[in-house]
Amino acid sequence: MCLAIPGRIVEMVDADLQLAKVEVGGVRRNINVGLLEDDCLQIGDWVLIHVGFAMSKIDEQEAARTLDALEEIGAAYRQELEDLRESCID
Amino acid sequence: MVKDSLSEIGLPRRKPPKFTAERIDMSHGAGGKATHKLIEGLLLPALDNPALAPLSDAATLYYNGVRPVFTTDAYVVRPLIFPGGSIGELAVNGTINDLAVSGAIPIGLASALIIEEGLETSVLRREVEAMALAARRAGVCIVTGDTKVVERGKGDELYIVMSGIGMAPHGLQLSAASIRPGDKILCSGTIGDHGIAILIARGNLELEAEVRSDTRALTPLTTALQEAAGDGLRIMRDPTRGGVATVLNELARDSDCGIVVWEERLPVKEVVRAACEILGLDPLYIANEGKLLAVVAPDVADPALYAMRSIAGGEESTIIGEVHSEPARMVLMHTEFGGTRMIDMLIGDPLPRIC
Amino acid sequence: MDHWIVHRQTRGRIGREMKFINEFRNAGLARAVAAEIEAIAPRDKRYKIMEICGGHTHTIYRHGIKDLLPDRVEMIHGPGCPVCVLPMGRVDDGIAIAERPEVILTCFGDMMRVPGSKGTLLEVKARGADVRMVYSPLDALRLARENPAREVVFYAIGFETTAPSTALTLMRAKKEGVKNFTVFCNHVTIVPPLRALLESPELKLDGFIGPGHVSTVVGCKLYQFICTEYGKPIVVAGFEPLDLIQSILMVVRQLTQGRCEVENQYTRSVPWEGNLQALKCMDKVFEVRPYFEWRGLGFIAQSALKLSREYAEFDSEIRFDTPSVRVADPTSCQCGEVLKGVLKPRQCRVFGTRCTPEHPLGALMVSSEGACAAYFNFGRKVTDREMDRMTDREKVGV
């Protein structure tokens, strides 16, 4: 139920049919943006695509926040490894 | 008791399977397990002979001290023209490749055309010219053939059957049986290009992307590889239908060894990767028409790679994996993420999914 | 010559630039998160965490996430695979419709190899039925427009992720006055089976990984009952491997800190309130069935959707006669127990022997996100380490 992929809106194709063209890594497809009427989509926005429909607008700030949280864990881990290495040399 | 059955589960069967399906369906043509069942369970038992038994891309015959290598392939492609090529070119390159990976120099091609009533002459002419050009480029001639016309509705525009004959150097022994733990697996370039190009060209998925079929004759690559690797070359294969995954599984099964590949080393074009992500497909199972997989001894891996990279079409050659003794007859992949997973053989056509 | 160096160079040229995907596959960060899980998970406890959604099962196996987790954190595969939970009778109904000469039956690729009692849609196609795979329900509607003399049927499956797409397609069909398009509706909803699982005495779970894409539609609030009524934490997760392993960490953190909440890891795509527009469309087009049969879980009340009265003209079940026969699973099939997480795939008595992806007995082996297919295709290398870890009871599937 879950294959959905982030794509970037590159063109608004047909307002009546609620179609926009998205691009994912060089592949383009027209998709229906009718489920995101309230989000006032624009070219350059990222949306989550599932069976030819945009399901949600991707919040780039939240993405960055999630990655930051992961990076923090990463930094702490690298620090621990450093400390371990140094303690071994001692 | 439980441990034994668990370790036997799903291992490629050593006894030939019986073919029990009542009708042929599309999965039997996909190049995966269903195809293997058809070949091993129906064709092989009926045709039964030592030259056929190894089920290689091409068969080696023996006659009065001469060893001709013989192959045939049927080309059924829709649409007939696609970015990067057309059925005519595909037919010539594909059959040449079956000879080339067997280590043979192609010396002649024979082509049968099955034409659907109503096909425009301009289309036929274009394809025949494409065949002629591809053959000229490869230095081989189409020396004989046949032409049939079938009624409208019975033929999908054009089918081509291309047979080829070649000569293998004396004493050349390429087979999966010579694969040893420690051997390296080389891939000549990006995988999945052809299959995705065709899928997109068909149009019904409404995807737009710049993906071109990689169809090409592999003879320059195979020649360079044979020279560089010498006795260290175990076997060469071209991963067509069923993709790299199917060939790796066949190699593992036929050599009784395990194969391990590293996901991060698999060469995949970004746009092919993207198309696969959208459709839920795996590039490992998608057809290629101009790529080579080779297994070589570890000490010749670097010179082999260097040689391949100097040939047009092989610039992106990489070592994608190696051979281990365990788990025997299985293919594992170390994922980019740091885990391990199995790569099983394809069953039927890879189908786009939504889940 | 260092082929490694050359490989790095070619990698740049080939390009790995899929945004919001590549960053969430970073192996270095994965190791760090895995180390954190190892550090905080208590040594004397064994945590059983269920990932509800089949897509998550697929991610776990495809990327080998289990290899990064400590043995004492165990992932149990849940029933969130809409193909896997379809009873055979519903597949038979679809096949009956497809066999009608005037019908073009359209479906997602996932449905083509699901076994009914008399075969699969792929086999019916081989026998001459016009069965066509589509990527989107809108493609099916387009086929209807292009083939006015035929009856186009769309075999709709999926949880709330996919239902809104079917809904919008039907709204468009109604607007355009298309007369030869119907939907065979098998949409199911996520909460009732979750409740059924939580009520099940056989199941002893500590926490849940929530379905990320379903939640883009239904939001996160509706999972609160899992915490308040059953005392289990749930983290709604994205589908990249880093999302998943971060979510597992968040569940383990809740467990060790004695918290019990709904958390959203997938904030970049999942709004807490869900997608109100999508929910509105679903309300217009669908109504809830009083009950629906789930393969392996039996009949569950109010767990599936059918077309509302307003959209009855588009309902395949009204336009066509279907056998509508309840078909029991083969007696050897243990899909139900695997779906509930009671059995692991390898413990099913027919796993890998009579039931393989080539000749599946049950849908869990057909759908690529089914626990059994995922395990068979990706995870089937029972290492000695794993074998030693299994108790004798586990080995025989008791």
CSV table of C-alpha atoms in Angstrom, one decimal, chain B residues 2-3 5-6 8-13 23-27 33-34 37 184 190 203-207 262-271 273-275 277-283 285 301-302 305-306 309 315-319 327 330 332-333 335-355, chain C residues 1-4 6-7 10-11 13-18 21-22 24-27 30-31 55 58 61-65 67-68 81-83 108-110 112-113 122-123 125-127 133-135 139 142 157-158 162 240-242 245 346 351-353 356-359 367-369 375-382 384 387-388 390 395-396:
chain,number,residue,atom,x,y,z
B,2,VAL,CA,14.2,-29.2,10.9
B,3,LYS,CA,17.6,-27.8,10.3
B,5,SER,CA,14.9,-29.1,5.6
B,6,LEU,CA,15.5,-25.4,6.3
B,8,GLU,CA,17.3,-27.3,1.6
B,9,ILE,CA,14.5,-24.8,1.2
B,10,GLY,CA,14.4,-23.1,-2.0
B,11,LEU,CA,17.8,-24.3,-3.1
B,12,PRO,CA,17.8,-24.7,-6.9
B,13,ARG,CA,16.7,-28.2,-7.4
B,23,ARG,CA,-1.0,-23.4,-20.5
B,24,ILE,CA,1.9,-21.2,-21.4
B,25,ASP,CA,1.6,-17.7,-19.8
B,26,MET,CA,3.8,-14.6,-20.0
B,27,SER,CA,5.9,-15.7,-17.0
B,33,LYS,CA,12.3,-19.5,-12.9
B,34,ALA,CA,9.3,-20.2,-15.0
B,37,LYS,CA,11.2,-24.8,-15.7
B,184,LYS,CA,35.9,-11.7,-9.1
B,190,THR,CA,25.3,0.4,-16.2
B,203,GLY,CA,4.0,4.5,-23.4
B,204,ASN,CA,1.3,2.9,-21.3
B,205,LEU,CA,3.0,3.9,-18.1
B,206,GLU,CA,3.2,7.5,-19.3
B,207,LEU,CA,6.7,8.1,-18.0
B,262,TRP,CA,28.1,-5.1,-3.1
B,263,GLU,CA,25.1,-2.8,-3.8
B,264,GLU,CA,27.2,0.3,-3.8
B,265,ARG,CA,29.3,-1.1,-6.7
B,266,LEU,CA,26.4,-1.8,-9.0
B,267,PRO,CA,26.5,0.7,-11.8
B,268,VAL,CA,23.1,2.1,-12.4
B,269,LYS,CA,22.2,5.3,-14.2
B,270,GLU,CA,20.3,7.7,-12.0
B,271,VAL,CA,17.4,7.9,-14.4
B,273,ARG,CA,17.2,4.0,-10.7
B,274,ALA,CA,14.5,6.7,-10.5
B,275,ALA,CA,12.2,4.8,-13.0
B,277,GLU,CA,11.9,3.4,-7.7
B,278,ILE,CA,8.7,4.9,-9.2
B,279,LEU,CA,7.5,1.5,-10.5
B,280,GLY,CA,8.8,-0.7,-7.7
B,281,LEU,CA,11.2,-2.5,-9.9
B,282,ASP,CA,14.7,-3.7,-9.2
B,283,PRO,CA,17.4,-2.9,-11.8
B,285,TYR,CA,16.2,-8.0,-12.8
B,301,ALA,CA,40.9,-8.9,-12.3
B,302,ASP,CA,42.8,-5.6,-12.5
B,305,LEU,CA,39.1,-4.4,-15.8
B,306,TYR,CA,41.7,-2.1,-17.4
B,309,ARG,CA,37.6,0.1,-19.7
B,315,GLU,CA,34.2,2.5,-19.9
B,316,GLU,CA,32.2,2.0,-16.8
B,317,SER,CA,33.3,-1.6,-16.1
B,318,THR,CA,33.4,-2.4,-12.4
B,319,ILE,CA,34.1,-5.3,-10.1
B,327,PRO,CA,26.3,-20.0,1.0
B,330,MET,CA,23.0,-18.6,-3.6
B,332,LEU,CA,23.9,-12.5,-1.5
B,333,MET,CA,24.1,-8.7,-1.6
B,335,THR,CA,23.3,-3.5,0.8
B,336,GLU,CA,24.4,0.1,0.8
B,337,PHE,CA,22.8,0.4,4.1
B,338,GLY,CA,25.1,-2.1,5.8
B,339,GLY,CA,22.9,-5.2,5.9
B,340,THR,CA,22.7,-8.3,3.8
B,341,ARG,CA,20.0,-9.7,1.6
B,342,MET,CA,19.5,-12.5,-0.9
B,343,ILE,CA,19.1,-12.0,-4.6
B,344,ASP,CA,16.8,-14.7,-5.8
B,345,MET,CA,16.1,-15.7,-9.3
B,346,LEU,CA,13.3,-13.9,-11.1
B,347,ILE,CA,10.1,-15.8,-11.3
B,348,GLY,CA,8.1,-14.1,-14.0
B,349,ASP,CA,8.0,-10.7,-15.7
B,350,PRO,CA,9.0,-8.0,-13.2
B,351,LEU,CA,5.7,-6.2,-12.7
B,352,PRO,CA,5.4,-2.6,-11.5
B,353,ARG,CA,3.8,-2.5,-8.1
B,354,ILE,CA,2.0,-0.1,-5.9
B,355,CYS,CA,2.6,-1.7,-2.5
C,1,MET,CA,45.6,-0.2,-10.2
C,2,ASP,CA,43.1,0.9,-7.7
C,3,HIS,CA,39.7,0.1,-9.2
C,4,TRP,CA,38.1,1.5,-6.1
C,6,VAL,CA,38.0,4.8,-10.6
C,7,HIS,CA,34.7,3.5,-9.3
C,10,THR,CA,32.3,6.9,-12.2
C,11,ARG,CA,29.8,7.1,-9.4
C,13,ARG,CA,29.1,10.7,-13.3
C,14,ILE,CA,26.4,8.2,-13.0
C,15,GLY,CA,24.8,10.3,-10.3
C,16,ARG,CA,23.0,9.5,-7.1
C,17,GLU,CA,20.8,12.6,-6.7
C,18,MET,CA,17.3,11.5,-5.7
C,21,ILE,CA,15.7,9.3,-0.8
C,22,ASN,CA,19.5,9.2,-0.9
C,24,PHE,CA,17.8,8.6,4.1
C,25,ARG,CA,20.0,5.7,3.0
C,26,ASN,CA,23.2,6.8,4.6
C,27,ALA,CA,25.0,3.8,5.9
C,30,ALA,CA,22.6,3.8,10.1
C,31,ARG,CA,25.5,2.4,12.0
C,55,GLY,CA,5.9,-1.7,2.6
C,58,HIS,CA,9.8,-4.9,2.2
C,61,TYR,CA,14.4,-7.1,4.0
C,62,ARG,CA,15.5,-5.2,0.9
C,63,HIS,CA,18.1,-3.2,2.8
C,64,GLY,CA,19.0,-5.9,5.4
C,65,ILE,CA,18.0,-3.7,8.3
C,67,ASP,CA,21.5,-7.2,10.4
C,68,LEU,CA,21.9,-3.9,12.1
C,81,CYS,CA,-0.4,-5.7,3.1
C,82,PRO,CA,-3.7,-5.2,1.3
C,83,VAL,CA,-3.0,-7.9,-1.3
C,108,PHE,CA,-2.2,-3.0,-10.3
C,109,GLY,CA,0.8,-5.3,-11.0
C,110,ASP,CA,0.6,-6.6,-7.5
C,112,MET,CA,-1.6,-10.3,-11.3
C,113,ARG,CA,-0.2,-13.4,-9.5
C,122,LEU,CA,-2.2,-13.8,-15.1
C,123,GLU,CA,-3.5,-17.3,-15.8
C,125,LYS,CA,-5.2,-13.6,-19.2
C,126,ALA,CA,-3.4,-16.6,-20.7
C,127,ARG,CA,-6.8,-18.2,-21.2
C,133,MET,CA,-2.0,-3.8,-15.8
C,134,VAL,CA,-2.2,-0.1,-14.9
C,135,TYR,CA,0.0,2.2,-12.9
C,139,ASP,CA,-5.2,5.0,-16.6
C,142,ARG,CA,-8.7,6.6,-19.8
C,157,ILE,CA,-7.0,-2.6,-3.6
C,158,GLY,CA,-5.2,-0.8,-0.9
C,162,THR,CA,-4.8,4.3,-2.2
C,240,GLU,CA,13.7,4.8,3.6
C,241,PRO,CA,15.9,2.5,5.7
C,242,LEU,CA,17.1,5.4,7.9
C,245,ILE,CA,15.8,2.4,12.0
C,346,ARG,CA,10.1,-20.0,8.1
C,351,PHE,CA,7.2,-22.4,3.6
C,352,GLY,CA,9.7,-23.0,0.9
C,353,THR,CA,8.4,-26.4,0.1
C,356,THR,CA,7.2,-20.6,-2.9
C,357,PRO,CA,7.0,-17.4,-4.9
C,358,GLU,CA,6.8,-19.6,-8.0
C,359,HIS,CA,3.8,-21.6,-6.8
C,367,SER,CA,2.9,-10.0,-2.9
C,368,SER,CA,6.5,-8.7,-2.9
C,369,GLU,CA,5.8,-7.0,0.5
C,375,TYR,CA,11.8,-13.4,3.6
C,376,PHE,CA,12.1,-15.9,0.7
C,377,ASN,CA,13.4,-13.4,-1.8
C,378,PHE,CA,15.7,-11.4,0.4
C,379,GLY,CA,16.2,-12.8,3.8
C,380,ARG,CA,16.4,-16.6,3.3
C,381,LYS,CA,19.8,-17.3,4.6
C,382,VAL,CA,19.2,-18.8,8.0
C,384,ASP,CA,24.0,-20.7,12.0
C,387,MET,CA,19.6,-21.2,14.1
C,388,ASP,CA,21.4,-21.3,17.4
C,390,MET,CA,16.1,-20.1,18.0
C,395,LYS,CA,12.4,-24.4,15.4
C,396,VAL,CA,9.4,-26.6,15.2
